[in-house]
Each structure stands twice: as structure tokens, then as C-alpha cells.
Amino acid sequence: MVKRTSFENDDCPIARSLDAIGDWWSLLIIREALFGSRRFGEFQKSLGLAKNILTVRLRALVDQGILKLAPASDGSAYQEYLLTPKGRGVFPILVALRQWSEEFDDHPAEIATILVDKEKGRPVRKLELYSQDGRLLTAADTALKPRRDSKSSRKLRSISA
Amino acid sequence: MVKRTSFENDDCPIARSLDAIGDWWSLLIIREALFGSRRFGEFQKSLGLAKNILTVRLRALVDQGILKLAPASDGSAYQEYLLTPKGRGVFPILVALRQWSEEFDDHPAEIATILVDKEKGRPVRKLELYSQDGRLLTAADTALKPRRDSKSSRKLRSISA
DNA sequence: CTATCTGGTTTCATAATGCAACTACACAGG
DNA sequence: CCTGTGTAGTTGCATTATGAAACCAGATAG
């Protein structure tokens, strides 16, 4: 490295997401925030990470517009970290990660929690990907097309799944 | 760190996934594999990462059953890296990361590709999460339940989205 | 039989991460 | 007013991960 490779100028949206939240702690911080953690100390205790790392991560997440700082809601003079819409938009990523573990982990018995639908308390279904006309798609049914495609470049990179 | 924190014994499935594929390169390697890359050199050229790093990552992915080694299909004496079902199961995670960039990235114009349905060539819809009885769910409609829940522990950790 | 390709390994420098100790401010009680 | 506790960090130092570039051995190509 000498300097950790940054993907922020990569034209692949996956690389861009990873550049923003692809480190060891950011997604877990966002997970905790979705569960209601707001204060520095809450994140620190629930995740058990070093405070200096948490400081750096929280600042980065605020800089990226994933969290925002707000005056504390409990009357104290401190402040709290709240999710922005961009931060809440991470939810499907967390669900995808969770479901991958549930399906393929070697020791699923050690998984402690299940994501349920709040109204009925029943487990949710797997994430589904549909075409615009409503067909359920698998990886093999999709392809990548260059944006701003001139009709000429009709080369679709097929996803061989 | 002194020793990078491992999440593999964490009981959170998200942490477990991150422990397996949450580093800087694994997801991009899997992305390339989904597009058809099979050989060491292909990964190295398309991703532009150092060969020593690629060596370590590929070995880890094989150890985890995400890739498997097979004799080269082109007749040469070399071998190639193929995705296992577990590896192909990463697809929804990549889609979720892609869609998050597409929706929230500050410079969406720089995103080069669009995921389309192969049959019609039209962009896919966003990933959807449904309850078992078919209601479309948002983060706010979900909660976490402990696994093997005794009826007593009816405390659902609500997701405050 | 030499040259090149493939798939690495080795060496060295630098960046990221972790733990622990320290600081600064707010508030609560006596 | 003084002390203690909680919050939210910062600083120093040690260890690990990552990267660039050089090196290397076995296949393959000419």
C-alpha cells in the first residue's frame, strides 16, 4: 500500500460503496445506529472498539453524510449521532450480509438473532430482485450495461452465475 | 490493534459476514469472478492490486469455500478459481452495495455501469424485502428476535428507522 | 534452448489499528 | 467550593496489514 488504495474515483458503484463503508467498523456502527444507539459511549460499549478508532469512524461517517450530529435529546449538554436518510439507506446492505451468513455460514447455530417483520413477528423472506416487468431475477438473469450507452456499444457484460 | 479484531465468533450474522468478506478486496474479487474472471492474472490485471495481496485473498476465499480451485479449462497446466454456490450467494450483497451508491453517491455521474435484466436490457428494480405474507417491508417494519426464542422473551429489539 | 507467461514469494517501507493512559468539560452531591 | 463520576475524546507506543517492486520456478512458445 504505502497508501491504502482508495476506490472513490473508481467508476464501479460497488467499489465506491466499499470506499465509503467498506472498512471493518462502519457497517457495524450503522447497524447499532439503526438499533437506536446515538451516543459515543453507547457505540463504544456495544461494539467494544477502541475509542480512538470510534472517533475517527464517526467523524468519517458524519463527513460522508451518513450520520449527523445533533444536540442531545435528553437535555444534557452533549450531542448525539443520528442517521441521515443516506445512513438509513444502508439497511438493505445489512440485510444482504445477514442473509448470506444465515444461508452459508458454517456454524449457523451460533447466530443469535433473526430478522422478523414487526407486525407479525415472523422471519422475513429473502431479498428479492425484480425486473421492471416483475420477473424475479437471479444473478444469471442480469448483465451490466455501460451508462449513457450509445446504441453502438451493445456489448452487455454477462454475469456468469 | 495488536491483532486485528476478528468477528468470527460474534453472534451477529452481519459481523460474521464482514469477518469473511468485509475486507478491502474480497468483494471486488468476487465481483470479478461473477463476471467471468477465473485466472490469477485476470484478477490481478482487472483489479490492479498487488500480487502478494491477491495471493493471500484468493487463498482465504478458497479456505472459506467461496472460491474453489479447478484444473484449467483451457487445456493449460494451470488452475483456475471458480465460484462455489456460497460465492454466488454474495450476489445480493453486491447488488445492495451498487444500489446504495446509485441512490446516495455524491457524484452519480461518474458511475459507469447499470445493472440490467438480461432479457429486456432494462434496469432492474431496487432490492425488495417482503414479509412472509407478502407485505413490502422497510427497516422500520422490522425487528430483531433472539433465535430459539422462549415465548417468554418477547422483547423485540425494534429497528428505529 | 532461449524468451516469455503464469502464478506466485520475498523484502522493505508505510499506513491502519489497538490498548492504555491522559485530558477536558459537564453535572451531581455535600 | 471541592470532589467524584460520566462523557467524549486525544496522545503515545506497539503490532499488524498492505503495497510496490524485485525476484523466482515451472510451463509454454518460438
Coordinates of C-alpha atoms (C1' of nucleotides) in Angstrom, one line a residue:
Chain A
M1 CA 0.0 0.0 0.0
V2 CA 2.2 2.7 1.3
K3 CA -1.1 4.4 1.0
R4 CA -4.3 2.5 1.2
T5 CA -5.9 2.2 -2.2
S6 CA -8.9 4.5 -2.4
F7 CA -11.7 3.5 -4.7
E8 CA -13.5 6.8 -4.6
N9 CA -12.7 7.6 -8.1
D10 CA -13.4 4.2 -9.4
D11 CA -16.3 4.1 -11.8
C12 CA -17.7 0.9 -10.2
P13 CA -20.5 1.7 -7.8
I14 CA -19.6 -1.3 -5.7
A15 CA -16.1 0.0 -5.3
R16 CA -17.5 3.4 -4.3
S17 CA -19.7 2.0 -1.6
L18 CA -16.8 0.0 -0.3
D19 CA -14.7 3.1 -0.2
A20 CA -17.4 4.8 2.0
I21 CA -18.4 2.0 4.3
G22 CA -16.3 -1.0 3.4
D23 CA -14.0 -0.8 6.4
W24 CA -14.1 -3.0 9.5
W25 CA -16.3 -0.9 11.7
S26 CA -18.5 1.4 9.7
L27 CA -21.2 -1.1 8.9
L28 CA -21.4 -2.2 12.5
I29 CA -21.7 1.3 13.7
I30 CA -24.5 1.9 11.3
R31 CA -26.1 -1.3 12.5
E32 CA -26.0 -0.1 16.0
A33 CA -27.4 3.3 15.0
L34 CA -30.3 1.5 13.3
F35 CA -31.0 -0.2 16.6
G36 CA -31.1 3.1 18.4
S37 CA -27.6 3.9 19.6
R38 CA -26.9 7.6 19.4
R39 CA -24.2 8.4 21.9
F40 CA -20.4 7.9 21.6
G41 CA -20.4 5.8 24.7
E42 CA -23.3 3.6 23.5
F43 CA -21.4 2.7 20.4
Q44 CA -18.2 2.2 22.3
K45 CA -19.8 -0.1 24.8
S46 CA -21.9 -2.2 22.4
L47 CA -19.2 -2.6 19.8
G48 CA -16.2 -2.8 22.1
L49 CA -13.9 -1.0 19.8
A50 CA -11.1 1.4 20.8
K51 CA -12.3 5.0 21.4
N52 CA -9.7 6.5 19.1
I53 CA -10.9 4.3 16.2
L54 CA -14.5 5.1 17.0
T55 CA -13.7 8.8 17.0
V56 CA -12.2 8.5 13.5
R57 CA -15.0 6.4 12.2
L58 CA -17.8 8.6 13.5
R59 CA -16.1 11.7 12.1
A60 CA -15.8 10.0 8.7
L61 CA -19.4 8.9 8.7
V62 CA -20.5 12.4 9.6
D63 CA -18.3 13.8 6.8
Q64 CA -19.9 11.5 4.3
G65 CA -23.4 12.4 5.3
I66 CA -24.3 9.0 6.8
L67 CA -24.6 10.3 10.3
K68 CA -25.3 13.8 11.5
L69 CA -24.6 15.5 14.8
A70 CA -27.5 16.9 16.8
P71 CA -27.8 18.4 20.3
A72 CA -28.6 15.7 22.8
S73 CA -32.3 14.9 23.1
D74 CA -32.1 14.1 26.8
G75 CA -31.3 17.6 28.0
S76 CA -27.7 17.1 28.7
A77 CA -25.1 19.4 27.1
Y78 CA -23.7 16.6 24.9
Q79 CA -24.5 15.7 21.4
E80 CA -25.6 12.6 19.6
Y81 CA -25.1 10.9 16.3
L82 CA -28.2 10.4 14.2
L83 CA -28.7 8.6 10.9
T84 CA -29.4 10.6 7.8
P85 CA -31.5 9.2 5.0
K86 CA -28.3 8.1 3.4
G87 CA -27.4 6.2 6.5
R88 CA -30.8 4.6 6.7
G89 CA -30.4 3.5 3.1
V90 CA -27.7 1.1 4.2
F91 CA -30.3 -1.2 5.6
P92 CA -30.6 -3.4 2.6
I93 CA -26.8 -4.0 2.6
L94 CA -27.0 -5.1 6.2
V95 CA -29.9 -7.4 5.4
A96 CA -28.0 -8.9 2.5
L97 CA -25.0 -9.5 4.7
R98 CA -27.2 -11.1 7.4
Q99 CA -28.9 -13.4 4.9
W100 CA -25.7 -14.5 3.4
S101 CA -24.5 -15.6 6.9
E102 CA -27.8 -17.3 7.6
E103 CA -27.6 -19.3 4.4
F104 CA -24.0 -20.2 4.1
D105 CA -22.3 -19.8 7.5
D106 CA -20.6 -23.0 8.7
H107 CA -21.9 -22.6 12.2
P108 CA -25.4 -21.1 11.8
A109 CA -26.3 -22.3 15.3
E110 CA -24.1 -19.5 16.7
I111 CA -26.2 -16.9 15.1
A112 CA -28.2 -15.2 17.8
T113 CA -30.9 -13.2 16.2
I114 CA -33.5 -13.4 13.4
L115 CA -34.8 -10.5 11.4
V116 CA -38.6 -10.6 11.7
D117 CA -41.4 -8.5 10.4
K118 CA -42.5 -6.4 13.3
E119 CA -46.2 -6.7 12.7
K120 CA -46.4 -10.5 12.7
G121 CA -43.1 -11.4 14.3
R122 CA -42.3 -13.9 11.6
P123 CA -39.0 -14.1 9.8
V124 CA -38.7 -12.0 6.7
R125 CA -38.3 -13.5 3.2
K126 CA -35.0 -13.3 1.3
L127 CA -34.2 -10.1 -0.5
E128 CA -35.7 -10.3 -4.0
L129 CA -34.5 -8.6 -7.2
Y130 CA -37.1 -8.0 -9.9
S131 CA -37.1 -6.8 -13.4
Q132 CA -39.2 -3.7 -14.2
D133 CA -41.8 -6.0 -15.6
G134 CA -41.9 -8.0 -12.4
R135 CA -39.9 -11.1 -13.1
L136 CA -37.8 -12.4 -10.2
L137 CA -34.1 -12.3 -11.2
T138 CA -31.1 -14.3 -10.3
A139 CA -27.5 -13.2 -11.0
A140 CA -27.6 -15.2 -14.2
D141 CA -30.5 -13.2 -15.4
T142 CA -28.7 -9.9 -15.2
A143 CA -26.0 -8.1 -17.1
L144 CA -24.0 -4.9 -16.9
K145 CA -24.6 -2.1 -19.4
P146 CA -22.5 1.0 -19.7
R147 CA -24.3 4.1 -18.7
R148 CA -25.1 6.7 -21.4
D149 CA -24.9 3.8 -23.8
S150 CA -24.6 4.9 -27.3
K151 CA -26.7 2.4 -29.2
S152 CA -23.5 1.2 -30.7
S153 CA -22.0 -0.3 -27.6
R154 CA -24.4 -3.1 -27.2
K155 CA -21.9 -5.3 -25.5
L156 CA -23.5 -6.4 -22.3
R157 CA -21.1 -7.9 -19.9
S158 CA -22.9 -11.0 -18.9
I159 CA -22.9 -12.2 -15.4
S160 CA -22.0 -15.8 -15.5
A161 CA -23.6 -17.2 -12.4
Chain B
M1 CA -4.9 -3.4 17.1
V2 CA -2.0 -5.5 18.0
K3 CA -4.2 -8.1 16.5
R4 CA -7.0 -7.3 14.1
T5 CA -10.3 -7.9 15.8
S6 CA -12.0 -11.0 14.5
F7 CA -15.7 -11.1 14.4
E8 CA -15.9 -14.8 13.5
N9 CA -17.2 -15.7 17.0
D10 CA -19.6 -12.8 17.2
D11 CA -23.2 -13.9 17.3
C12 CA -24.3 -11.2 14.9
P13 CA -24.6 -12.6 11.4
I14 CA -23.6 -9.2 9.9
A15 CA -20.4 -9.3 11.8
R16 CA -19.8 -12.8 10.7
S17 CA -20.2 -11.9 7.0
L18 CA -17.9 -9.0 7.5
D19 CA -15.3 -11.2 9.0
A20 CA -15.4 -13.4 5.9
I21 CA -15.7 -10.9 3.1
G22 CA -15.5 -7.5 4.8
D23 CA -12.0 -6.6 3.8
W24 CA -11.0 -4.2 1.1
W25 CA -10.6 -6.6 -1.8
S26 CA -12.7 -9.8 -1.3
L27 CA -15.9 -8.4 -2.6
L28 CA -14.3 -6.9 -5.6
I29 CA -12.6 -10.3 -6.3
I30 CA -16.0 -11.9 -6.1
R31 CA -17.5 -9.3 -8.4
E32 CA -14.8 -10.1 -11.0
A33 CA -15.4 -13.8 -10.6
L34 CA -19.1 -13.2 -11.2
F35 CA -18.1 -11.5 -14.4
G36 CA -16.1 -14.5 -15.5
S37 CA -12.6 -13.9 -14.2
R38 CA -11.0 -17.2 -13.3
R39 CA -7.3 -16.9 -13.5
F40 CA -4.8 -15.2 -11.1
G41 CA -3.6 -12.9 -13.8
E42 CA -7.1 -11.9 -14.8
F43 CA -7.9 -10.8 -11.3
Q44 CA -4.6 -9.1 -10.9
K45 CA -5.0 -7.1 -14.1
S46 CA -8.6 -6.1 -13.8
L47 CA -8.3 -5.1 -10.1
G48 CA -4.8 -3.7 -10.2
L49 CA -3.9 -5.0 -6.7
A50 CA -0.5 -6.2 -5.7
K51 CA 0.1 -9.8 -6.4
N52 CA 1.1 -10.7 -2.9
I53 CA -2.2 -9.3 -1.6
L54 CA -4.1 -11.2 -4.3
T55 CA -2.4 -14.4 -3.3
V56 CA -3.5 -14.0 0.3
R57 CA -7.0 -13.1 -0.6
L58 CA -7.6 -15.9 -3.0
R59 CA -6.3 -18.4 -0.6
A60 CA -8.6 -17.1 2.1
L61 CA -11.6 -17.2 -0.2
V62 CA -10.8 -20.8 -1.1
D63 CA -10.3 -21.7 2.5
Q64 CA -13.8 -20.3 3.2
G65 CA -15.4 -22.2 0.4
I66 CA -16.3 -19.1 -1.6
L67 CA -13.9 -20.0 -4.4
K68 CA -12.6 -23.4 -5.4
L69 CA -9.6 -24.4 -7.4
A70 CA -10.1 -26.4 -10.5
P71 CA -7.8 -27.6 -13.3
A72 CA -7.7 -25.1 -16.1
S73 CA -10.5 -25.4 -18.6
D74 CA -8.4 -24.2 -21.5
G75 CA -6.1 -27.2 -21.6
S76 CA -3.1 -25.4 -20.0
A77 CA -1.4 -27.0 -17.0
Y78 CA -2.6 -24.1 -14.7
Q79 CA -5.6 -23.9 -12.5
E80 CA -8.4 -21.5 -12.1
Y81 CA -10.6 -20.1 -9.4
L82 CA -14.3 -20.8 -9.7
L83 CA -17.1 -19.6 -7.5
T84 CA -18.9 -22.0 -5.3
P85 CA -22.6 -21.7 -4.5
K86 CA -21.6 -19.8 -1.4
G87 CA -19.6 -17.4 -3.6
R88 CA -22.5 -16.9 -6.0
G89 CA -24.7 -16.2 -2.9
V90 CA -22.8 -13.0 -2.5
F91 CA -24.6 -11.5 -5.5
P92 CA -27.4 -9.8 -3.4
I93 CA -24.7 -8.1 -1.3
L94 CA -23.1 -6.7 -4.4
V95 CA -26.4 -5.5 -5.7
A96 CA -27.2 -3.8 -2.4
L97 CA -23.9 -2.0 -2.4
R98 CA -24.4 -1.0 -6.0
Q99 CA -27.8 0.4 -5.4
W100 CA -26.7 2.3 -2.4
S101 CA -24.1 4.1 -4.5
E102 CA -26.6 4.7 -7.2
E103 CA -29.1 6.3 -4.8
F104 CA -26.8 8.3 -2.5
D105 CA -23.4 8.8 -4.1
D106 CA -22.5 12.5 -4.4
H107 CA -21.2 12.1 -7.9
P108 CA -23.6 9.6 -9.6
A109 CA -22.4 10.8 -13.0
E110 CA -19.2 9.0 -12.5
I111 CA -20.8 5.6 -12.2
A112 CA -20.1 3.8 -15.4
T113 CA -22.4 0.9 -15.4
I114 CA -26.0 -0.1 -14.9
L115 CA -27.3 -3.5 -13.8
V116 CA -30.0 -4.6 -16.3
D117 CA -32.2 -7.6 -16.7
K118 CA -30.5 -9.6 -19.5
E119 CA -33.7 -10.5 -21.3
K120 CA -35.1 -6.9 -21.8
G121 CA -31.9 -4.9 -21.2
R122 CA -33.8 -2.6 -18.8
P123 CA -32.5 -1.5 -15.4
V124 CA -33.5 -3.8 -12.5
R125 CA -35.8 -2.6 -9.7
K126 CA -34.4 -2.0 -6.2
L127 CA -34.0 -5.0 -3.9
E128 CA -37.2 -5.6 -2.1
L129 CA -37.8 -7.2 1.3
Y130 CA -41.1 -8.9 1.9
S131 CA -42.8 -10.4 4.9
Q132 CA -43.9 -14.0 4.7
D133 CA -47.4 -12.8 3.9
G134 CA -46.2 -10.6 1.1
R135 CA -46.1 -7.1 2.6
L136 CA -43.2 -4.9 1.3
L137 CA -41.1 -4.0 4.4
T138 CA -38.9 -1.1 5.2
A139 CA -36.3 -1.0 8.1
A140 CA -38.9 0.5 10.3
D141 CA -41.2 -2.5 9.8
T142 CA -38.7 -5.0 11.0
A143 CA -37.3 -6.1 14.4
L144 CA -34.7 -8.5 15.7
K145 CA -35.8 -11.5 17.6
P146 CA -33.5 -13.8 19.6
R147 CA -33.2 -17.2 18.0
R148 CA -34.7 -20.2 19.8
D149 CA -36.9 -17.7 21.5
S150 CA -38.7 -19.0 24.5
K151 CA -42.1 -17.5 24.4
S152 CA -41.1 -15.6 27.5
S153 CA -38.5 -13.4 25.8
R154 CA -40.9 -11.4 23.7
K155 CA -38.7 -8.4 23.8
L156 CA -38.2 -7.5 20.1
R157 CA -35.4 -5.0 19.6
S158 CA -37.1 -2.6 17.4
I159 CA -35.3 -1.1 14.5
S160 CA -35.8 2.6 14.7
A161 CA -35.5 3.8 11.1
Chain C
dC1 C1' 17.4 -23.8 -25.9
dT2 C1' 16.3 -19.2 -25.0
dA3 C1' 12.4 -16.0 -24.2
dT4 C1' 8.2 -15.1 -22.2
dC5 C1' 4.0 -16.1 -19.4
dT6 C1' 1.8 -17.6 -15.2
dG7 C1' 1.5 -17.7 -10.6
dG8 C1' 3.3 -16.8 -7.2
dT9 C1' 7.2 -15.5 -2.8
dT10 C1' 10.4 -12.2 -0.5
dT11 C1' 11.9 -7.7 1.1
dC12 C1' 11.2 -3.5 2.7
dA13 C1' 8.6 0.8 3.8
dT14 C1' 4.5 2.9 5.3
dA15 C1' -0.4 3.2 6.9
dA16 C1' -4.0 1.4 9.8
dT17 C1' -5.4 -0.5 14.1
dG18 C1' -5.4 -1.5 19.1
dC19 C1' -4.6 -0.8 24.0
dA20 C1' -3.7 2.0 27.7
dA21 C1' -3.0 6.3 29.8
dC22 C1' -4.1 11.0 29.9
dT23 C1' -7.1 15.3 29.3
dA24 C1' -11.0 18.5 29.3
dC25 C1' -15.6 19.6 30.3
dA26 C1' -20.3 18.8 32.4
dC27 C1' -23.0 17.8 36.1
dA28 C1' -24.3 16.0 41.0
dG29 C1' -23.7 15.8 45.9
dG30 C1' -22.2 17.5 50.2
Chain D
dC1 C1' -16.5 25.3 46.6
dC2 C1' -14.4 20.7 46.3
dT3 C1' -14.7 16.2 44.9
dG4 C1' -16.3 12.3 42.3
dT5 C1' -18.2 10.3 38.2
dG6 C1' -19.6 10.2 33.3
dT7 C1' -18.8 11.7 28.6
dA8 C1' -16.0 12.4 24.8
dG9 C1' -12.3 12.5 23.2
dT10 C1' -6.5 12.9 22.4
dT11 C1' -1.8 11.1 22.6
dG12 C1' 1.9 7.5 22.6
dC13 C1' 3.5 3.4 21.6
dA14 C1' 3.4 -1.4 19.7
dT15 C1' 1.8 -4.6 16.3
dT16 C1' -0.3 -5.9 12.0
dA17 C1' -1.8 -5.2 7.3
dT18 C1' -0.9 -3.5 2.9
dG19 C1' 1.6 -2.1 -1.1
dA20 C1' 5.4 -1.6 -4.6
dA21 C1' 8.9 -3.7 -6.6
dA22 C1' 12.2 -7.3 -7.2
dC23 C1' 12.9 -12.0 -7.6
dC24 C1' 11.8 -17.0 -8.9
dA25 C1' 10.4 -21.6 -10.6
dG26 C1' 7.8 -24.3 -13.7
dA27 C1' 5.1 -24.1 -18.4
dT28 C1' 4.7 -22.7 -22.9
dA29 C1' 6.1 -20.5 -27.1
dG30 C1' 9.4 -19.7 -30.9

